[in-house]
């Protein structure tokens, strides 16, 4: 069964530093025509060396599976030329949804660290309300899930005026799709 808590001392300052960097990377989208609040970063667990980072591209790619975490895992595996990310940790600006957490487990990530919670995201856009820890707990593959880390900072990605405008557009698109 999955390990749930890291219990490691000294991890918090590193986690906060990496989450801050990921926040800055993701926040750059807020001043584009397609802002997104979801970003992910994969680093080597032992050295902290960054491997890959990406943001959500669901709307840009018209692909509902193009979440930041899934995209980052795909790109990282391609870069390493292998399907396993054992020895790596993923940081995400938001708690991974069940699809993203399952993907992290299949990729055999050592650890997942998140900022905002699923409940935070749900205030702004649709979510599946199954916590990442619960998905990890029910898996055969071990993965530590830590968070929230810098939650308030990551929530700011959702509350930025340009992001709020995008959410309204997403909502009207969903309403139109229901009526088809």
Short mmCIF file of C-alpha atoms in Angstrom, two decimals:
data_model
loop_
_atom_site.label_atom_id
_atom_site.label_comp_id
_atom_site.label_asym_id
_atom_site.label_seq_id
_atom_site.Cartn_x
_atom_site.Cartn_y
_atom_site.Cartn_z
CA UNK A 1 0.00 0.00 0.00
CA UNK A 2 1.01 3.61 -0.51
CA UNK A 3 3.05 5.62 1.97
CA UNK A 4 1.14 8.75 2.90
CA UNK A 5 3.39 11.01 4.94
CA UNK A 6 7.00 11.87 4.31
CA UNK A 7 8.01 12.39 7.91
CA UNK A 8 11.22 13.98 6.57
CA UNK A 9 12.63 16.95 8.40
CA UNK A 10 13.96 19.87 6.43
CA UNK A 11 11.66 19.16 3.48
CA UNK A 12 9.35 22.17 3.99
CA UNK A 13 11.80 24.92 2.92
CA UNK A 14 12.69 23.00 -0.27
CA UNK A 15 9.03 22.30 -1.00
CA UNK A 16 8.15 25.96 -0.54
CA UNK A 17 11.00 27.12 -2.76
CA UNK A 18 10.00 24.74 -5.56
CA UNK A 19 6.30 25.61 -5.20
CA UNK A 20 7.13 29.32 -5.40
CA UNK A 21 9.09 28.73 -8.61
CA UNK A 22 6.20 26.70 -10.04
CA UNK A 23 3.76 29.44 -9.03
CA UNK A 24 5.85 32.01 -10.94
CA UNK A 25 6.05 29.72 -14.00
CA UNK A 26 2.28 29.13 -13.99
CA UNK A 27 1.43 32.77 -13.23
CA UNK A 28 3.09 33.79 -16.51
CA UNK A 29 0.03 32.35 -18.30
CA UNK A 30 -2.26 34.81 -16.52
CA UNK A 31 -1.27 37.59 -18.92
CA UNK A 32 -1.83 35.51 -22.05
CA UNK A 33 -4.97 34.87 -24.08
CA UNK A 34 -5.29 31.41 -22.44
CA UNK A 35 -4.55 31.72 -18.71
CA UNK A 36 -4.46 28.58 -16.56
CA UNK A 37 -4.07 28.08 -12.80
CA UNK A 38 -2.68 24.55 -13.09
CA UNK A 39 1.07 23.95 -13.39
CA UNK A 40 3.33 21.00 -12.59
CA UNK A 41 7.05 20.53 -12.06
CA UNK A 42 9.04 17.29 -11.81
CA UNK A 43 12.40 17.30 -10.02
CA UNK A 44 14.92 14.62 -9.10
CA UNK A 45 13.97 13.59 -5.57
CA UNK A 46 17.52 13.42 -4.21
CA UNK A 47 19.23 16.31 -6.02
CA UNK A 48 16.24 18.58 -6.66
CA UNK A 49 17.39 19.08 -10.25
CA UNK A 50 14.37 20.12 -12.39
CA UNK A 51 13.46 17.67 -15.14
CA UNK A 52 10.28 19.10 -16.70
CA UNK A 53 7.47 21.58 -16.12
CA UNK A 54 4.23 22.29 -17.96
CA UNK A 55 0.86 23.94 -17.57
CA UNK A 56 -2.65 22.76 -18.30
CA UNK A 57 -3.47 22.78 -22.04
CA UNK A 58 -7.03 21.39 -22.09
CA UNK A 59 -8.51 24.37 -23.90
CA UNK A 60 -5.49 25.00 -26.13
CA UNK A 61 -5.27 21.36 -27.27
CA UNK A 62 -9.00 20.55 -27.07
CA UNK A 63 -7.99 17.53 -25.01
CA UNK A 64 -9.67 16.88 -21.65
CA UNK A 65 -6.69 14.77 -20.53
CA UNK A 66 -4.18 17.57 -21.13
CA UNK A 67 -3.87 18.43 -17.45
CA UNK A 68 -0.59 19.96 -16.25
CA UNK A 69 0.41 16.87 -14.26
CA UNK A 70 -0.29 14.43 -17.12
CA UNK A 71 1.52 16.65 -19.63
CA UNK A 72 4.53 16.99 -17.34
CA UNK A 73 4.74 13.23 -16.78
CA UNK A 74 4.46 12.59 -20.54
CA UNK A 75 7.18 15.11 -21.37
CA UNK A 76 9.46 13.87 -18.57
CA UNK A 77 9.14 10.23 -19.65
CA UNK A 78 9.88 11.20 -23.26
CA UNK A 79 12.94 13.14 -22.14
CA UNK A 80 14.22 10.19 -20.09
CA UNK A 81 13.16 7.71 -22.79
CA UNK A 82 11.47 5.46 -20.23
CA UNK A 83 7.98 5.11 -18.70
CA UNK A 84 9.19 5.20 -15.08
CA UNK A 85 9.82 8.28 -12.97
CA UNK A 86 11.14 6.41 -9.94
CA UNK A 87 13.50 8.78 -8.17
CA UNK A 88 11.45 11.87 -9.03
CA UNK A 89 8.99 14.15 -7.23
CA UNK A 90 6.15 16.15 -8.78
CA UNK A 91 4.99 19.55 -7.57
CA UNK A 92 1.57 20.78 -8.64
CA UNK A 93 -0.11 24.13 -8.05
CA UNK A 94 -3.29 22.21 -7.26
CA UNK A 95 -4.03 18.84 -5.69
CA UNK A 96 -4.04 16.31 -8.54
CA UNK A 97 -7.43 15.06 -9.69
CA UNK A 98 -7.93 11.27 -9.68
CA UNK A 99 -6.77 10.98 -13.33
CA UNK A 100 -3.57 12.93 -12.63
CA UNK A 101 -2.87 11.11 -9.37
CA UNK A 102 -3.37 7.74 -11.07
CA UNK A 103 -0.97 8.85 -13.79
CA UNK A 104 1.59 9.83 -11.13
CA UNK A 105 1.21 6.39 -9.57
CA UNK A 106 1.58 4.58 -12.89
CA UNK A 107 4.71 6.65 -13.56
CA UNK A 108 5.99 5.50 -10.15
CA UNK A 109 6.76 8.99 -8.87
CA UNK A 110 8.25 8.93 -5.35
CA UNK A 111 6.23 11.85 -4.12
CA UNK A 112 3.56 14.39 -5.10
CA UNK A 113 3.43 17.82 -3.44
CA UNK A 114 0.50 20.15 -4.10
CA UNK A 115 -0.52 23.76 -3.38
CA UNK A 116 -4.24 24.53 -3.64
CA UNK A 117 -6.72 21.79 -2.76
CA UNK A 118 -9.41 20.19 -4.90
CA UNK A 119 -11.95 22.08 -2.76
CA UNK A 120 -10.18 25.37 -3.58
CA UNK A 121 -10.30 24.60 -7.32
CA UNK A 122 -13.93 23.53 -7.09
CA UNK A 123 -14.91 27.08 -6.15
CA UNK A 124 -13.91 28.11 -9.68
CA UNK A 125 -14.16 25.11 -12.01
CA UNK A 126 -15.48 21.55 -12.12
CA UNK A 127 -13.59 18.96 -10.08
CA UNK A 128 -13.83 15.30 -9.15
CA UNK A 129 -13.96 15.28 -5.36
CA UNK A 130 -11.64 12.36 -4.59
CA UNK A 131 -8.54 13.46 -2.66
CA UNK A 132 -5.11 12.55 -4.06
CA UNK A 133 -4.21 10.83 -0.78
CA UNK A 134 -7.24 8.57 -1.13
CA UNK A 135 -6.23 7.55 -4.66
CA UNK A 136 -2.67 6.86 -3.46
CA UNK A 137 -3.92 4.91 -0.45
CA UNK A 138 -5.87 2.55 -2.72
CA UNK A 139 -2.95 1.86 -5.07
CA UNK A 140 -0.38 -0.92 -5.07
CA UNK A 141 2.32 1.57 -6.06
CA UNK A 142 3.87 3.61 -3.23
CA UNK A 143 3.75 7.40 -3.47
CA UNK A 144 3.96 10.01 -0.74
CA UNK A 145 1.37 12.77 -1.04
CA UNK A 146 2.18 16.03 0.76
CA UNK A 147 0.21 19.24 0.83
CA UNK A 148 -1.11 21.75 0.84
CA UNK A 149 2.13 23.74 0.51
CA UNK A 150 1.81 27.52 0.00
CA UNK A 151 -1.92 27.02 -0.45
CA UNK A 152 -2.84 30.71 -0.25
CA UNK A 153 -0.25 31.61 -2.88
CA UNK A 154 -1.50 28.90 -5.26
CA UNK A 155 -5.14 29.90 -4.71
CA UNK A 156 -4.18 33.33 -6.06
CA UNK A 157 -3.75 31.68 -9.48
CA UNK A 158 -7.50 30.93 -9.40
CA UNK A 159 -8.58 34.35 -8.17
CA UNK A 160 -6.54 36.50 -10.58
CA UNK A 161 -8.93 38.73 -12.63
CA UNK A 162 -7.78 37.28 -15.97
CA UNK A 163 -8.31 33.77 -14.67
CA UNK A 164 -11.77 34.69 -13.37
CA UNK A 165 -12.66 36.00 -16.83
CA UNK A 166 -11.43 32.73 -18.40
CA UNK A 167 -13.49 30.69 -15.92
CA UNK A 168 -16.61 32.62 -17.00
CA UNK A 169 -15.80 31.77 -20.63
CA UNK A 170 -15.27 28.10 -19.73
CA UNK A 171 -18.62 28.05 -17.90
CA UNK A 172 -20.50 29.54 -20.86
CA UNK A 173 -18.87 26.96 -23.17
CA UNK A 174 -20.06 24.17 -20.88
CA UNK A 175 -23.59 25.60 -20.82
CA UNK A 176 -23.67 25.75 -24.62
CA UNK A 177 -22.39 22.18 -24.87
CA UNK A 178 -25.16 20.94 -22.55
CA UNK A 179 -27.78 22.52 -24.79
CA UNK A 180 -26.56 20.83 -28.00
#
